Short mmCIF file of C-alpha atoms in Angstrom, two decimals:
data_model
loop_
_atom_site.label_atom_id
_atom_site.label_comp_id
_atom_site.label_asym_id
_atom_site.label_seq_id
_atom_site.Cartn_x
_atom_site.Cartn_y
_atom_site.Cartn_z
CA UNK A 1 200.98 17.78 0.88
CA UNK A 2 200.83 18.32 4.79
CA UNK A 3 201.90 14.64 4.97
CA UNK A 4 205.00 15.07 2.69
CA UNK A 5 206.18 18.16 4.75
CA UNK A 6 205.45 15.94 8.18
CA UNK A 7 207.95 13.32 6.66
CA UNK A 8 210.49 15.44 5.09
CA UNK A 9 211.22 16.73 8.77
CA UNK A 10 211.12 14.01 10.58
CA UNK A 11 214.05 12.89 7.76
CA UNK A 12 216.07 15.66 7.69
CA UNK A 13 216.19 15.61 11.78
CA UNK A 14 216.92 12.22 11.52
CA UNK A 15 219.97 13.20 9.55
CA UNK A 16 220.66 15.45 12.00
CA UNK A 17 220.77 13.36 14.69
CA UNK A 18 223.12 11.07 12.42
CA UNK A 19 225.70 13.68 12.08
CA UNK A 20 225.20 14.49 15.50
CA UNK A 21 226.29 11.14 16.70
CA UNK A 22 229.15 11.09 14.28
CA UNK A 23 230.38 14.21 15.52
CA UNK A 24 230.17 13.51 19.26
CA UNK A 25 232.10 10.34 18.47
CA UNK A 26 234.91 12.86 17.24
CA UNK A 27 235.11 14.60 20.56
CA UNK A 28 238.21 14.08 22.50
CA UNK A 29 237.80 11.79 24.92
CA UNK A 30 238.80 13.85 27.65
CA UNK A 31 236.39 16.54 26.94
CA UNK A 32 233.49 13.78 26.77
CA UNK A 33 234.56 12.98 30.49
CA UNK A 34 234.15 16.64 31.62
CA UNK A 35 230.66 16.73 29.87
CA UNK A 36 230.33 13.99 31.79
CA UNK A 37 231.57 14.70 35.18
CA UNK A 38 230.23 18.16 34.93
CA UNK A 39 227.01 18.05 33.30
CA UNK A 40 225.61 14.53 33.68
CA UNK A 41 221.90 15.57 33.55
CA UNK A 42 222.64 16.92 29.90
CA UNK A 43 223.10 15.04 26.70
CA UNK A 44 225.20 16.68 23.36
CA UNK A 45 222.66 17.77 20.50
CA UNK A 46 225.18 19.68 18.57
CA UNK A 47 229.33 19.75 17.59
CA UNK A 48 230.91 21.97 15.70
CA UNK A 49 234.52 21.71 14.89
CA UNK A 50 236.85 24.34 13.58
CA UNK A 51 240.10 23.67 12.36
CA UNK A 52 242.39 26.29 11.91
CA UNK A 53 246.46 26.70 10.95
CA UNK A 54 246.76 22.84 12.24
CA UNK A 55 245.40 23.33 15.51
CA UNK A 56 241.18 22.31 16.04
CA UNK A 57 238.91 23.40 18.84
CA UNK A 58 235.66 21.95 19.24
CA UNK A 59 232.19 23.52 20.69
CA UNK A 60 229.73 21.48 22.49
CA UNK A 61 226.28 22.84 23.05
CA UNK A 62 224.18 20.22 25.63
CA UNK A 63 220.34 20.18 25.53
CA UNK A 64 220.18 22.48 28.11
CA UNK A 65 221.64 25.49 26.69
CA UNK A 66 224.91 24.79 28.01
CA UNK A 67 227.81 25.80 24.95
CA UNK A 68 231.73 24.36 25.96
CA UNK A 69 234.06 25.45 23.99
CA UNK A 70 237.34 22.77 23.68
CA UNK A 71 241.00 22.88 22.62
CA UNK A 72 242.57 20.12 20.66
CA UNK A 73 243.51 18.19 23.68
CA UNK A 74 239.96 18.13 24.88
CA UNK A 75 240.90 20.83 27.78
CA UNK A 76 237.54 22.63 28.38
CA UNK A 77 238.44 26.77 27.69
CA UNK A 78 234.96 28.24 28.46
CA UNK A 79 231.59 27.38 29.39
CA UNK A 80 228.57 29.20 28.90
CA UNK A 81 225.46 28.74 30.59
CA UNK A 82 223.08 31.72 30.49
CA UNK A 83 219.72 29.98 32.26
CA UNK A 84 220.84 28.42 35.15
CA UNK A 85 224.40 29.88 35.35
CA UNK A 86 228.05 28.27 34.90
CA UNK A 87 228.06 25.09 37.71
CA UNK A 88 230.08 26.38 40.78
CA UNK A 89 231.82 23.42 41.02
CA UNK A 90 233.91 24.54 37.75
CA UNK A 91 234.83 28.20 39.51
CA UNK A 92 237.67 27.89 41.99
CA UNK A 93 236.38 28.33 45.49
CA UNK A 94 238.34 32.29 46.20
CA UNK A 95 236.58 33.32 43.12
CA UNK A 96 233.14 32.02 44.01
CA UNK A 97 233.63 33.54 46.80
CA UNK A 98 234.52 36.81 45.55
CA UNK A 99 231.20 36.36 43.46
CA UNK A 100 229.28 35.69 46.14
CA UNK A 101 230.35 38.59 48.18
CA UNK A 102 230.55 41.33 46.17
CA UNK A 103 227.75 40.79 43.64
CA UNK A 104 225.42 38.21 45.38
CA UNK A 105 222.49 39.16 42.84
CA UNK A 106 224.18 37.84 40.03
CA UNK A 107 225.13 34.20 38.83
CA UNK A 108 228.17 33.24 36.61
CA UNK A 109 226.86 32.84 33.24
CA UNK A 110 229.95 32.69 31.30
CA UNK A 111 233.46 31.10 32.88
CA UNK A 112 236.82 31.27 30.72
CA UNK A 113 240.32 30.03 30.94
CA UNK A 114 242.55 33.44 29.06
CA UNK A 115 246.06 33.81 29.56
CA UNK A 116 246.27 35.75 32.71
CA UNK A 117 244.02 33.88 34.43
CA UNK A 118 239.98 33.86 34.38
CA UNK A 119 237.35 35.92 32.88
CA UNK A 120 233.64 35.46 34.04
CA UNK A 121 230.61 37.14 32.61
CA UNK A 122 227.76 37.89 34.96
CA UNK A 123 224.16 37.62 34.48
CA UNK A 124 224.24 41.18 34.76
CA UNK A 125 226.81 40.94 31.90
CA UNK A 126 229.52 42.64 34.46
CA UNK A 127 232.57 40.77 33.27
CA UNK A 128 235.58 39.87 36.20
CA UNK A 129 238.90 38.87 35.53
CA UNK A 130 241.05 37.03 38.25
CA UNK A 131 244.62 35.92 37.58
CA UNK A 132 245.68 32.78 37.36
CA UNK A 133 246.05 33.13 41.57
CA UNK A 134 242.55 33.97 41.30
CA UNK A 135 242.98 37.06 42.66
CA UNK A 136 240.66 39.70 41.71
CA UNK A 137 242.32 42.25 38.97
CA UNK A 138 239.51 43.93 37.45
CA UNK A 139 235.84 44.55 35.82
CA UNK A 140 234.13 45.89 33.18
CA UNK A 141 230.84 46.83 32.18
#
């Protein structure tokens, strides 16, 4: 009985890999080059796409905890990364600055693209919001 549960799993994650790999294929091809270029260390495990009213956005989460969130295009519109925190090079240089200056304690676990600007969540779940100048406008807790 132990045996048949052992190889039930190992099928269904095979199948889950499967659809895995048929997802990723489904991933705009610009948004597989920022995975890329941004988080080469990491590999895809999961995509989920949503459709909705004839647009579709698309949500990558990478094997190391990392979720991207996608437009139709393949234009990245937020990245989460609680562990290790959001990479810097993805945060324009006057707001990692601002980061680092005014809340050095903290690391930039969530990074968005909204339409004034930026929003970022911080690890002490502070969230910022720079304009699209990146110049500071505002927090809340």
């Amino acid at each position: 009985m132990k045996k048949m549960k052992y190889y039930s799993l190992i099928v269904w994650l095979l199948a889950l890999v499967m659809m895995v790999s048929c997802e990723d294929a489904s991933v705009p091809v610009q948004a597989t080059a920022f995975i890329d270029q941004y988080f080469p260390e990491s590999s895809v495990v999961l995509v989920e796409i949503e459709n909705d009213e004839g647009t579709r956005e698309y949500s990558v989460w990478l094997n190391d905890g990392t979720k991207i969130e996608f437009d139709m295009q393949g234009n990245w519109k937020r990245v989460g990364r609680k562990k290790t925190g959001v990479p810097s090079i993805l945060i324009p240089d006057t707001i990692m600055q601002y980061v680092k200056t005014h809340y050095p304690n903290n690391v930039v676990t969530k990074f968005s693209k909204k339409e004034y600007g930026y929003k970022l969540e911080l690890s002490d779940d502070m969230d910022l919001r720079f304009n699209k100048q990146f110049q500071f406008i505002g927090e809340i807790d």
